[in-house]
Amino acid sequence: MIRTKGLSTRFMVSGIVVISVLITVVISLITSYRSEKDSLITMSFQMNAMYTSKIAVTVNELFIAQKASMKVYAEQIGKHWELADLDEQATYIKRTNSMFNTIVVIDKNGVLRSISPEQSPPLKQKKINTQGTLQALKERKPLISEPYISAASSLIVMISHPVYDANGEYLGFIGGTIRLHESNLLNAILGEREKAVASGSSYSYVVSATGVLLYHPNKNRIGEHVLRNPVVSDLVAGRSGAKRILNLEGVDMLSSYSYIKETGWGIVSQTPTDTVLEAAKRPMMHIATYVISIMLVILLAIYWVIGRMSQPLAKLAQYAALLSTTKSLHADVPRIHSWNSEANALHRAFVMAVSRIRMQLDHLSLEAQTDALTGLNNRRTMDKYIGTWLAREIPFTIMLLDLDHFKQVNDNYGHEKGDEVLKFLAANMRALFEENHICCRYGGEEFVVLLPEASEDEAVRRANKLRHFMSETSSPVGRPVTLSIGLARYPDTAQDADALFRSADEALYRAKHLGRNRIESASSAAVVS
């Protein structure tokens, strides 16, 4: 048999085809893997950043609200400092505020005057020398303490406010403590995700202004100093951002972090890089097995499969790139049709995450626009309407209402009954005014109604209707409560919001001065009730 040199055409063509397909497959796999890895890393950063920024905003608003509440509590405690119901006041505050584990009242000498709930062993009337107490007594200003060990041997953070009497003399302070190892509203917001570390998935933690762990899925680490972590160093310096780092345990992490301005704290959400890389490898292995098994049959099918495989991820990646914009909050998550389980799981995660974010934003938006007690619009919403109408030069009448002798209601019947009277007035305002009339709680026992396009005569008629109803109807305290009302109209009375409010307030003052339960207009000193 004569042996010929060289290779057969069949073999060479087959070899060239196989090599070409293999090179194409390898290049496609490498390219797809890098693209998917980059997309998943980007999405991990973005999802973590979204979580930290939303939680940071929520926690920031929460502490602003709690500091404002503490100011109110301090004013109330200052009025009852020498009375026997100091314990009752502390118990009421604790019962109505789920943020704090304990409410304490400490005098200027560091002696515990009241505590709710009571501790075992009892601490009342004992001098407290904890770090937070000493700091509050020294600085005599509203503050959020650094973590410290309490008199009951718990790691806590305290929000405190100084207490002064009617003459401005410093009496001590009221403080609300948050036990970092126990369940409370702060932990509920941050989430209970203890299994996250063990499962290798994303998890979050919170650090104080000095780099101490305030919240961590592993509760044993709460109180640990982690300032050597580069992410924590940025937070302590007041910076937000995202980094790929090696944490203190040597684990490669994709970390996004947000600075909480009100407290000086920082929240970090991070995902192990290996988890993201593994998620990028799994679909590539599936593609490689599928493509190699049919590469000698139909080359075009390989490209089609790769395109079909990458299309869902490309859609989600494009959508992920828009997640930091307002537009994405209203756009639906793109629909995908894929047999890739990771892509489907990622799509489900997107749908759930966007839905949760929308719910949180709707909830925050509702809280930002309404008064928590009465359900009426709050002052922020009122300012928004006034600003819009002024900009569009829409005429409107402002009605400023004040409950007469409301302090006596609180003093004689208690603040809970006082709150019921406020809600009673709010319900009647909603019932007696039209849908286009903007009913707002201005503050305390003061309310505002904005009547667009309403004449002064119409405003007087509607004000009288509400005033008569309140003066002739029994309130929650068993007797009628009356209203004094001041009216002003734009543009007849004033050309800007401040002047308009001053005019309405002066009219209200006139109504009070002339005997209450009456209406006064800024356009005339005469009684219009």
Short mmCIF file of C-alpha atoms in Angstrom, two decimals:
data_model
loop_
_atom_site.label_atom_id
_atom_site.label_comp_id
_atom_site.label_asym_id
_atom_site.label_seq_id
_atom_site.Cartn_x
_atom_site.Cartn_y
_atom_site.Cartn_z
CA MET A 1 0.00 0.00 0.00
CA ILE A 2 1.44 3.28 -1.09
CA ARG A 3 1.44 5.88 1.63
CA THR A 4 0.82 9.42 0.41
CA LYS A 5 2.21 12.49 2.08
CA GLY A 6 -0.01 15.02 3.65
CA LEU A 7 -3.54 14.95 5.03
CA SER A 8 -6.81 14.24 3.33
CA THR A 9 -9.12 17.07 2.38
CA ARG A 10 -11.88 15.56 4.49
CA PHE A 11 -9.61 15.52 7.51
CA MET A 12 -8.22 19.03 6.88
CA VAL A 13 -11.66 20.57 6.33
CA SER A 14 -13.02 18.72 9.32
CA GLY A 15 -10.03 19.83 11.38
CA ILE A 16 -10.35 23.45 10.24
CA VAL A 17 -14.08 23.43 11.00
CA VAL A 18 -13.54 21.86 14.40
CA ILE A 19 -10.68 24.25 15.26
CA SER A 20 -12.66 27.25 14.01
CA VAL A 21 -15.68 26.25 16.01
CA LEU A 22 -13.57 25.55 19.08
CA ILE A 23 -11.83 28.93 18.81
CA THR A 24 -15.18 30.64 18.29
CA VAL A 25 -16.66 28.79 21.23
CA VAL A 26 -13.70 29.60 23.46
CA ILE A 27 -13.71 33.27 22.46
CA SER A 28 -17.47 33.45 22.87
CA LEU A 29 -17.29 31.81 26.28
CA ILE A 30 -14.49 34.09 27.46
CA THR A 31 -16.28 37.18 26.19
CA SER A 32 -19.61 36.13 27.62
CA TYR A 33 -18.05 35.25 30.96
CA ARG A 34 -16.31 38.61 31.24
CA SER A 35 -19.45 40.46 30.19
CA GLU A 36 -21.63 38.54 32.61
CA LYS A 37 -19.07 38.86 35.41
CA ASP A 38 -18.84 42.63 34.88
CA SER A 39 -22.61 42.92 34.68
CA LEU A 40 -23.15 40.91 37.86
CA ILE A 41 -20.47 42.87 39.72
CA THR A 42 -22.05 46.13 38.54
CA MET A 43 -25.50 44.91 39.52
CA SER A 44 -24.21 43.76 42.91
CA PHE A 45 -22.73 47.20 43.56
CA GLN A 46 -25.94 48.88 42.38
CA MET A 47 -28.29 46.65 44.36
CA ASN A 48 -26.18 47.03 47.49
CA ALA A 49 -25.97 50.79 46.93
CA MET A 50 -29.74 51.02 46.49
CA TYR A 51 -30.28 49.11 49.73
CA THR A 52 -27.80 51.16 51.76
CA SER A 53 -29.00 54.51 50.42
CA LYS A 54 -32.68 53.75 51.09
CA ILE A 55 -31.95 52.39 54.56
CA ALA A 56 -29.66 55.37 55.27
CA VAL A 57 -32.45 57.78 54.32
CA THR A 58 -34.96 55.84 56.43
CA VAL A 59 -32.66 55.68 59.48
CA ASN A 60 -31.71 59.35 59.06
CA GLU A 61 -35.37 60.39 58.98
CA LEU A 62 -36.09 58.10 61.92
CA PHE A 63 -33.44 59.71 64.11
CA ILE A 64 -34.52 63.21 63.08
CA ALA A 65 -38.04 62.30 64.17
CA GLN A 66 -36.82 60.71 67.39
CA LYS A 67 -34.70 63.74 68.30
CA ALA A 68 -37.75 65.94 67.70
CA SER A 69 -39.82 63.59 69.87
CA MET A 70 -37.19 63.72 72.59
CA LYS A 71 -37.42 67.52 72.58
CA VAL A 72 -41.18 67.29 73.14
CA TYR A 73 -40.70 64.66 75.85
CA ALA A 74 -38.09 66.86 77.57
CA GLU A 75 -40.45 69.83 77.61
CA GLN A 76 -43.19 67.68 79.09
CA ILE A 77 -40.88 66.14 81.71
CA GLY A 78 -39.67 69.62 82.67
CA LYS A 79 -43.25 70.54 83.57
CA HIS A 80 -43.68 67.46 85.77
CA TRP A 81 -40.20 67.25 87.30
CA GLU A 82 -41.30 67.60 90.92
CA LEU A 83 -44.63 65.81 90.56
CA ALA A 84 -45.39 62.25 91.58
CA ASP A 85 -46.31 61.19 88.06
CA LEU A 86 -42.75 61.32 86.66
CA ASP A 87 -42.72 57.52 86.47
CA GLU A 88 -46.08 57.61 84.74
CA GLN A 89 -44.68 60.03 82.16
CA ALA A 90 -41.68 57.78 81.48
CA THR A 91 -43.94 54.73 81.19
CA TYR A 92 -46.23 56.55 78.75
CA ILE A 93 -43.27 57.59 76.58
CA LYS A 94 -41.91 54.03 76.56
CA ARG A 95 -45.30 52.58 75.69
CA THR A 96 -45.88 54.97 72.79
CA ASN A 97 -42.38 54.81 71.28
CA SER A 98 -41.21 51.44 69.98
CA MET A 99 -37.78 52.81 69.05
CA PHE A 100 -36.38 52.53 72.56
CA ASN A 101 -35.80 49.57 74.85
CA THR A 102 -35.62 51.83 77.93
CA ILE A 103 -36.61 55.41 78.86
CA VAL A 104 -34.54 57.03 81.64
CA VAL A 105 -34.80 60.39 83.41
CA ILE A 106 -31.57 61.45 85.15
CA ASP A 107 -31.11 64.61 87.19
CA LYS A 108 -28.20 67.04 86.90
CA ASN A 109 -26.28 65.13 89.60
CA GLY A 110 -26.43 61.88 87.63
CA VAL A 111 -29.07 60.29 89.87
CA LEU A 112 -31.67 58.14 88.10
CA ARG A 113 -35.06 59.75 88.81
CA SER A 114 -37.19 57.43 86.69
CA ILE A 115 -36.78 54.42 84.40
CA SER A 116 -39.22 52.44 82.27
CA PRO A 117 -39.30 49.51 82.35
CA GLU A 118 -37.82 48.98 85.82
CA GLN A 119 -34.54 47.05 85.91
CA SER A 120 -33.46 44.20 88.11
CA PRO A 121 -31.68 44.91 90.39
CA PRO A 122 -33.44 48.29 90.81
CA LEU A 123 -31.41 51.31 89.64
CA LYS A 124 -33.82 54.08 90.60
CA GLN A 125 -32.38 56.79 92.90
CA LYS A 126 -28.87 55.50 92.23
CA LYS A 127 -26.12 57.55 90.67
CA ILE A 128 -25.33 56.50 87.10
CA ASN A 129 -21.75 56.93 85.90
CA THR A 130 -21.95 55.39 82.43
CA GLN A 131 -20.22 56.98 79.46
CA GLY A 132 -23.48 58.11 77.87
CA THR A 133 -24.76 59.65 81.11
CA LEU A 134 -21.55 61.57 81.73
CA GLN A 135 -21.50 62.82 78.12
CA ALA A 136 -25.14 64.00 78.29
CA LEU A 137 -24.58 65.78 81.63
CA LYS A 138 -21.43 67.44 80.37
CA GLU A 139 -22.64 68.65 76.98
CA ARG A 140 -26.24 69.54 77.98
CA LYS A 141 -27.49 69.36 74.40
CA PRO A 142 -29.43 66.92 72.21
CA LEU A 143 -27.12 64.08 71.23
CA ILE A 144 -26.80 60.52 70.02
CA SER A 145 -24.15 58.76 72.05
CA GLU A 146 -21.41 56.44 70.96
CA PRO A 147 -22.00 52.78 71.98
CA TYR A 148 -21.26 52.14 75.65
CA ILE A 149 -21.98 49.65 78.42
CA SER A 150 -25.05 50.65 80.45
CA ALA A 151 -25.60 50.31 84.19
CA ALA A 152 -27.51 47.10 83.37
CA SER A 153 -24.40 45.75 81.55
CA SER A 154 -25.92 46.05 78.04
CA LEU A 155 -24.23 47.55 74.98
CA ILE A 156 -26.44 50.52 74.12
CA VAL A 157 -26.77 53.74 72.15
CA MET A 158 -28.70 56.56 73.80
CA ILE A 159 -30.65 59.46 72.27
CA SER A 160 -30.95 62.18 74.92
CA HIS A 161 -32.27 65.70 75.33
CA PRO A 162 -31.64 68.14 78.21
CA VAL A 163 -34.53 69.03 80.52
CA TYR A 164 -35.05 72.60 81.71
CA ASP A 165 -37.70 74.05 84.00
CA ALA A 166 -39.89 77.04 83.15
CA ASN A 167 -37.12 79.41 84.33
CA GLY A 168 -34.54 77.85 82.05
CA GLU A 169 -32.69 76.07 84.86
CA TYR A 170 -31.03 72.81 83.84
CA LEU A 171 -32.64 69.85 85.64
CA GLY A 172 -31.04 66.88 83.93
CA PHE A 173 -31.94 64.93 80.80
CA ILE A 174 -34.29 62.36 79.37
CA GLY A 175 -32.77 59.53 77.37
CA GLY A 176 -34.03 56.69 75.21
CA THR A 177 -31.69 53.71 75.00
CA ILE A 178 -31.38 51.19 72.18
CA ARG A 179 -29.90 47.86 73.22
CA LEU A 180 -27.82 46.80 70.26
CA HIS A 181 -28.07 43.06 71.03
CA GLU A 182 -31.86 43.04 71.41
CA SER A 183 -34.87 43.42 69.15
CA ASN A 184 -36.09 46.95 68.59
CA LEU A 185 -37.35 49.21 65.81
CA LEU A 186 -33.81 49.98 64.60
CA ASN A 187 -33.02 46.28 64.13
CA ALA A 188 -36.39 45.77 62.44
CA ILE A 189 -35.51 48.43 59.85
CA LEU A 190 -32.02 47.10 59.24
CA GLY A 191 -33.33 43.53 58.96
CA GLU A 192 -32.65 40.28 60.71
CA ARG A 193 -30.35 38.36 58.35
CA GLU A 194 -28.19 36.24 60.68
CA LYS A 195 -27.96 33.37 58.17
CA ALA A 196 -26.47 35.59 55.47
CA VAL A 197 -22.85 35.18 56.54
CA ALA A 198 -23.07 31.39 56.79
CA SER A 199 -24.78 31.06 53.39
CA GLY A 200 -22.22 33.29 51.65
CA SER A 201 -24.86 35.71 50.32
CA SER A 202 -25.16 39.47 50.65
CA TYR A 203 -25.43 40.95 54.12
CA SER A 204 -25.34 44.35 55.78
CA TYR A 205 -23.86 45.91 58.88
CA VAL A 206 -23.87 49.32 60.57
CA VAL A 207 -20.91 51.12 62.17
CA SER A 208 -20.80 54.09 64.53
CA ALA A 209 -18.99 57.38 63.97
CA THR A 210 -15.87 55.86 65.56
CA GLY A 211 -15.93 52.56 63.67
CA VAL A 212 -17.75 50.37 66.22
CA LEU A 213 -20.15 47.72 64.90
CA LEU A 214 -23.70 48.68 65.91
CA TYR A 215 -25.51 46.04 63.86
CA HIS A 216 -24.23 42.85 62.26
CA PRO A 217 -25.91 39.55 61.27
CA ASN A 218 -23.42 37.89 63.62
CA LYS A 219 -24.54 39.42 66.93
CA ASN A 220 -21.32 38.30 68.59
CA ARG A 221 -19.49 40.95 66.57
CA ILE A 222 -21.64 43.89 67.77
CA GLY A 223 -19.39 46.29 69.66
CA GLU A 224 -16.24 45.27 67.74
CA HIS A 225 -13.92 48.03 66.44
CA VAL A 226 -13.50 47.66 62.66
CA LEU A 227 -11.85 50.96 61.75
CA ARG A 228 -9.08 49.11 59.87
CA ASN A 229 -11.62 48.15 57.21
CA PRO A 230 -11.12 50.65 54.31
CA VAL A 231 -14.89 50.99 53.82
CA VAL A 232 -15.36 51.87 57.49
CA SER A 233 -12.53 54.41 57.24
CA ASP A 234 -14.41 56.15 54.43
CA LEU A 235 -17.65 56.17 56.44
CA VAL A 236 -15.93 57.61 59.53
CA ALA A 237 -14.66 60.38 57.23
CA GLY A 238 -18.26 61.04 56.12
CA ARG A 239 -17.97 59.50 52.63
CA SER A 240 -20.34 57.17 50.76
CA GLY A 241 -19.38 54.98 47.83
CA ALA A 242 -18.63 51.48 46.57
CA LYS A 243 -15.43 49.40 46.63
CA ARG A 244 -14.09 45.95 46.05
CA ILE A 245 -12.09 45.18 49.18
CA LEU A 246 -10.55 42.49 51.35
CA ASN A 247 -12.37 42.68 54.68
CA LEU A 248 -10.75 42.10 58.08
CA GLU A 249 -11.29 38.34 57.67
CA GLY A 250 -9.50 38.31 54.30
CA VAL A 251 -12.67 37.78 52.23
CA ASP A 252 -12.94 39.51 48.85
CA MET A 253 -16.10 41.65 49.02
CA LEU A 254 -18.11 43.93 46.75
CA SER A 255 -19.13 46.65 49.22
CA SER A 256 -21.47 49.59 48.82
CA TYR A 257 -21.82 51.99 51.73
CA SER A 258 -23.82 55.10 52.69
CA TYR A 259 -23.12 57.72 55.36
CA ILE A 260 -26.00 58.59 57.71
CA LYS A 261 -25.69 62.33 58.24
CA GLU A 262 -27.86 62.73 61.34
CA THR A 263 -26.01 60.15 63.44
CA GLY A 264 -22.57 60.01 61.81
CA TRP A 265 -23.11 56.27 61.35
CA GLY A 266 -22.58 54.29 58.19
CA ILE A 267 -24.40 51.33 56.64
CA VAL A 268 -22.55 48.78 54.50
CA SER A 269 -24.12 46.17 52.23
CA GLN A 270 -21.72 43.70 50.67
CA THR A 271 -21.60 40.54 48.59
CA PRO A 272 -18.72 38.03 48.48
CA THR A 273 -16.98 38.42 45.12
CA ASP A 274 -16.70 34.63 44.83
CA THR A 275 -20.49 34.37 44.96
CA VAL A 276 -20.82 36.73 42.01
CA LEU A 277 -18.05 34.99 40.05
CA GLU A 278 -19.61 31.58 40.68
CA ALA A 279 -22.94 32.91 39.42
CA ALA A 280 -21.12 34.06 36.26
CA LYS A 281 -19.39 30.68 35.77
CA ARG A 282 -22.42 28.41 36.09
CA PRO A 283 -24.28 29.61 32.97
CA MET A 284 -21.02 29.58 31.01
CA MET A 285 -20.43 25.91 31.84
CA HIS A 286 -23.96 25.13 30.76
CA ILE A 287 -23.45 26.97 27.48
CA ALA A 288 -20.11 25.23 26.84
CA THR A 289 -21.58 21.74 27.37
CA TYR A 290 -24.55 22.48 25.17
CA VAL A 291 -22.54 24.11 22.34
CA ILE A 292 -19.73 21.56 22.19
CA SER A 293 -22.22 18.68 21.92
CA ILE A 294 -23.69 20.14 18.73
CA MET A 295 -20.79 22.20 17.32
CA LEU A 296 -20.22 19.82 14.35
CA VAL A 297 -23.91 19.80 13.48
CA ILE A 298 -24.99 23.44 13.19
CA LEU A 299 -22.56 26.28 13.83
CA LEU A 300 -25.24 28.91 13.44
CA ALA A 301 -27.30 27.29 16.18
CA ILE A 302 -24.41 27.85 18.55
CA TYR A 303 -24.40 31.59 17.92
CA TRP A 304 -28.19 31.68 18.21
CA VAL A 305 -28.10 29.86 21.52
CA ILE A 306 -25.42 32.19 22.86
CA GLY A 307 -27.48 35.17 21.76
CA ARG A 308 -30.59 33.73 23.37
CA MET A 309 -28.69 33.01 26.54
CA SER A 310 -27.19 36.49 26.87
CA GLN A 311 -30.30 38.44 25.88
CA PRO A 312 -32.11 38.16 29.27
CA LEU A 313 -28.99 39.18 31.15
CA ALA A 314 -28.44 42.09 28.76
CA LYS A 315 -32.00 43.30 29.36
CA LEU A 316 -31.61 43.06 33.10
CA ALA A 317 -28.19 44.72 32.94
CA GLN A 318 -29.64 47.62 30.93
CA TYR A 319 -32.46 47.95 33.43
CA ALA A 320 -29.99 47.77 36.31
CA ALA A 321 -28.07 50.68 34.79
CA LEU A 322 -31.25 52.79 35.16
CA LEU A 323 -31.96 51.83 38.77
CA SER A 324 -30.30 54.99 40.10
CA THR A 325 -32.71 57.19 38.08
CA THR A 326 -36.27 58.21 38.92
CA LYS A 327 -37.48 56.82 35.59
CA SER A 328 -36.74 53.25 36.61
CA LEU A 329 -39.07 53.53 39.60
CA HIS A 330 -42.02 53.82 37.22
CA ALA A 331 -40.79 51.52 34.44
CA ASP A 332 -41.70 47.84 34.58
CA VAL A 333 -38.94 45.26 34.85
CA PRO A 334 -38.38 43.91 31.31
CA ARG A 335 -40.03 40.57 30.59
CA ILE A 336 -37.65 37.75 29.69
CA HIS A 337 -38.10 34.30 28.23
CA SER A 338 -35.17 32.10 29.14
CA TRP A 339 -34.51 28.48 30.01
CA ASN A 340 -31.54 29.60 32.07
CA SER A 341 -32.44 29.13 35.74
CA GLU A 342 -29.97 31.77 36.94
CA ALA A 343 -31.42 34.36 34.55
CA ASN A 344 -34.96 33.51 35.69
CA ALA A 345 -33.90 33.66 39.33
CA LEU A 346 -32.21 36.99 38.70
CA HIS A 347 -35.34 38.27 36.98
CA ARG A 348 -37.52 37.19 39.91
CA ALA A 349 -35.09 38.91 42.28
CA PHE A 350 -35.34 42.11 40.22
CA VAL A 351 -39.14 42.03 40.27
CA MET A 352 -39.20 41.48 44.04
CA ALA A 353 -36.56 44.13 44.72
CA VAL A 354 -38.20 46.80 42.56
CA SER A 355 -41.62 46.00 44.05
CA ARG A 356 -40.21 46.30 47.57
CA ILE A 357 -38.50 49.60 46.74
CA ARG A 358 -41.71 50.99 45.26
CA MET A 359 -43.67 49.98 48.36
CA GLN A 360 -41.06 51.59 50.62
CA LEU A 361 -41.05 54.79 48.54
CA ASP A 362 -44.87 54.94 48.53
CA HIS A 363 -44.89 54.43 52.29
CA LEU A 364 -42.22 57.10 52.84
CA SER A 365 -44.02 59.45 50.45
CA LEU A 366 -47.30 59.00 52.37
CA GLU A 367 -45.56 59.58 55.71
CA ALA A 368 -43.84 62.67 54.31
CA GLN A 369 -47.15 64.21 53.15
CA THR A 370 -49.54 63.47 56.02
CA ASP A 371 -49.80 64.23 59.72
CA ALA A 372 -49.45 61.00 61.69
CA LEU A 373 -52.10 61.86 64.31
CA THR A 374 -54.95 63.34 62.27
CA GLY A 375 -54.33 61.93 58.79
CA LEU A 376 -54.60 65.44 57.31
CA ASN A 377 -51.97 66.94 55.03
CA ASN A 378 -48.90 68.13 56.90
CA ARG A 379 -47.12 71.48 56.68
CA ARG A 380 -44.76 70.27 53.95
CA THR A 381 -47.71 69.37 51.69
CA MET A 382 -49.40 72.67 52.50
CA ASP A 383 -46.25 74.61 51.49
CA LYS A 384 -46.13 72.64 48.24
CA TYR A 385 -49.71 73.61 47.30
CA ILE A 386 -49.17 77.25 48.25
CA GLY A 387 -45.94 77.41 46.28
CA THR A 388 -47.63 75.93 43.20
CA TRP A 389 -50.62 78.25 43.37
CA LEU A 390 -48.45 81.31 43.88
CA ALA A 391 -46.28 80.35 40.92
CA ARG A 392 -49.39 79.91 38.73
CA GLU A 393 -51.06 83.04 40.21
CA ILE A 394 -54.15 81.06 41.22
CA PRO A 395 -56.29 83.06 43.69
CA PHE A 396 -57.02 81.27 46.97
CA THR A 397 -58.14 81.91 50.53
CA ILE A 398 -56.25 80.66 53.56
CA MET A 399 -58.22 79.78 56.69
CA LEU A 400 -56.14 79.57 59.90
CA LEU A 401 -58.01 77.70 62.70
CA ASP A 402 -57.09 77.40 66.37
CA LEU A 403 -58.92 75.42 69.06
CA ASP A 404 -59.94 77.69 71.94
CA HIS A 405 -58.57 76.84 75.40
CA PHE A 406 -57.01 73.63 74.12
CA LYS A 407 -54.43 73.68 76.89
CA GLN A 408 -57.28 73.34 79.39
CA VAL A 409 -58.50 70.27 77.51
CA ASN A 410 -55.07 68.66 77.89
CA ASP A 411 -54.75 69.73 81.52
CA ASN A 412 -58.25 68.65 82.54
CA TYR A 413 -58.72 65.53 80.45
CA GLY A 414 -55.20 64.40 79.56
CA HIS A 415 -53.22 64.40 76.33
CA GLU A 416 -54.91 61.27 75.00
CA LYS A 417 -58.29 63.01 75.12
CA GLY A 418 -56.62 66.06 73.62
CA ASP A 419 -55.44 63.92 70.71
CA GLU A 420 -58.99 62.60 70.28
CA VAL A 421 -60.28 66.18 70.09
CA LEU A 422 -57.70 66.96 67.38
CA LYS A 423 -58.79 63.88 65.42
CA PHE A 424 -62.44 64.84 65.96
CA LEU A 425 -61.81 68.27 64.43
CA ALA A 426 -59.84 66.72 61.54
CA ALA A 427 -62.69 64.30 60.74
CA ASN A 428 -65.22 67.15 60.68
CA MET A 429 -62.96 69.24 58.46
CA ARG A 430 -62.82 66.40 55.95
CA ALA A 431 -66.58 66.00 56.11
CA LEU A 432 -67.53 69.69 55.81
CA PHE A 433 -65.04 70.83 53.15
CA GLU A 434 -64.91 69.90 49.48
CA GLU A 435 -62.46 67.45 47.94
CA ASN A 436 -60.49 70.27 46.27
CA HIS A 437 -60.08 72.09 49.60
CA ILE A 438 -56.72 71.32 51.19
CA CYS A 439 -57.07 70.53 54.90
CA CYS A 440 -53.78 70.57 56.85
CA ARG A 441 -52.52 70.36 60.39
CA TYR A 442 -50.24 73.36 60.85
CA GLY A 443 -48.90 72.38 64.28
CA GLY A 444 -50.24 71.68 67.77
CA GLU A 445 -53.90 72.71 67.86
CA GLU A 446 -53.56 74.96 64.76
CA PHE A 447 -55.03 73.87 61.43
CA VAL A 448 -55.12 75.37 57.94
CA VAL A 449 -57.62 75.07 55.11
CA LEU A 450 -56.69 76.27 51.61
CA LEU A 451 -59.63 77.12 49.34
CA PRO A 452 -58.55 77.58 45.69
CA GLU A 453 -60.54 80.09 43.62
CA ALA A 454 -62.76 80.78 46.67
CA SER A 455 -64.06 84.28 47.39
CA GLU A 456 -63.91 85.73 50.88
CA ASP A 457 -67.71 85.37 51.22
CA GLU A 458 -67.54 81.69 50.36
CA ALA A 459 -64.64 81.20 52.79
CA VAL A 460 -66.60 82.96 55.57
CA ARG A 461 -69.65 80.78 54.85
CA ARG A 462 -67.64 77.56 55.03
CA ALA A 463 -65.72 78.71 58.09
CA ASN A 464 -68.98 79.55 59.87
CA LYS A 465 -70.38 76.14 58.99
CA LEU A 466 -67.42 74.43 60.66
CA ARG A 467 -67.39 76.86 63.61
CA HIS A 468 -71.10 76.39 64.31
CA PHE A 469 -70.83 72.64 64.04
CA MET A 470 -67.95 72.50 66.54
CA SER A 471 -69.63 74.88 68.99
CA GLU A 472 -72.90 72.92 68.92
CA THR A 473 -71.59 69.32 68.88
CA SER A 474 -70.21 67.37 71.80
CA SER A 475 -66.54 66.52 71.37
CA PRO A 476 -64.70 63.47 72.79
CA VAL A 477 -64.41 65.31 76.13
CA GLY A 478 -68.23 65.39 76.50
CA ARG A 479 -68.74 69.05 75.64
CA PRO A 480 -68.31 71.26 72.57
CA VAL A 481 -64.97 72.86 71.84
CA THR A 482 -64.91 76.12 69.92
CA LEU A 483 -62.73 77.54 67.16
CA SER A 484 -61.21 80.92 66.43
CA ILE A 485 -60.56 81.49 62.74
CA GLY A 486 -58.51 84.00 60.78
CA LEU A 487 -58.93 84.52 57.00
CA ALA A 488 -56.67 86.03 54.35
CA ARG A 489 -56.86 85.93 50.56
CA TYR A 490 -54.30 85.93 47.78
CA PRO A 491 -53.77 88.22 45.95
CA ASP A 492 -56.19 90.65 47.68
CA THR A 493 -54.50 90.58 51.11
CA ALA A 494 -50.88 89.74 50.29
CA GLN A 495 -48.60 88.83 47.38
CA ASP A 496 -46.42 86.17 48.98
CA ALA A 497 -46.79 83.24 51.38
CA ASP A 498 -45.12 84.85 54.40
CA ALA A 499 -47.20 88.00 54.22
CA LEU A 500 -50.36 85.97 53.65
CA PHE A 501 -49.71 83.86 56.75
CA ARG A 502 -48.95 86.95 58.82
CA SER A 503 -52.25 88.47 57.75
CA ALA A 504 -54.21 85.32 58.58
CA ASP A 505 -52.38 85.00 61.90
CA GLU A 506 -53.15 88.62 62.80
CA ALA A 507 -56.81 87.98 61.97
CA LEU A 508 -56.75 84.88 64.15
CA TYR A 509 -55.17 86.85 66.98
CA ARG A 510 -57.97 89.41 66.65
CA ALA A 511 -60.54 86.64 66.87
CA LYS A 512 -58.89 85.35 70.04
CA HIS A 513 -58.58 88.82 71.54
CA LEU A 514 -62.21 89.70 70.83
CA GLY A 515 -63.62 86.74 72.71
CA ARG A 516 -62.86 83.55 70.72
CA ASN A 517 -65.40 81.35 68.87
CA ARG A 518 -65.47 83.84 66.01
CA ILE A 519 -64.06 84.59 62.58
CA GLU A 520 -61.95 87.57 61.59
CA SER A 521 -60.79 88.53 58.11
CA ALA A 522 -57.50 90.19 57.23
CA SER A 523 -59.35 92.49 54.85
CA SER A 524 -61.37 94.10 57.64
CA ALA A 525 -61.15 94.58 61.39
CA ALA A 526 -64.86 93.91 61.65
CA VAL A 527 -66.25 90.65 62.96
CA VAL A 528 -67.38 88.48 60.06
CA SER A 529 -68.72 85.56 62.15
#
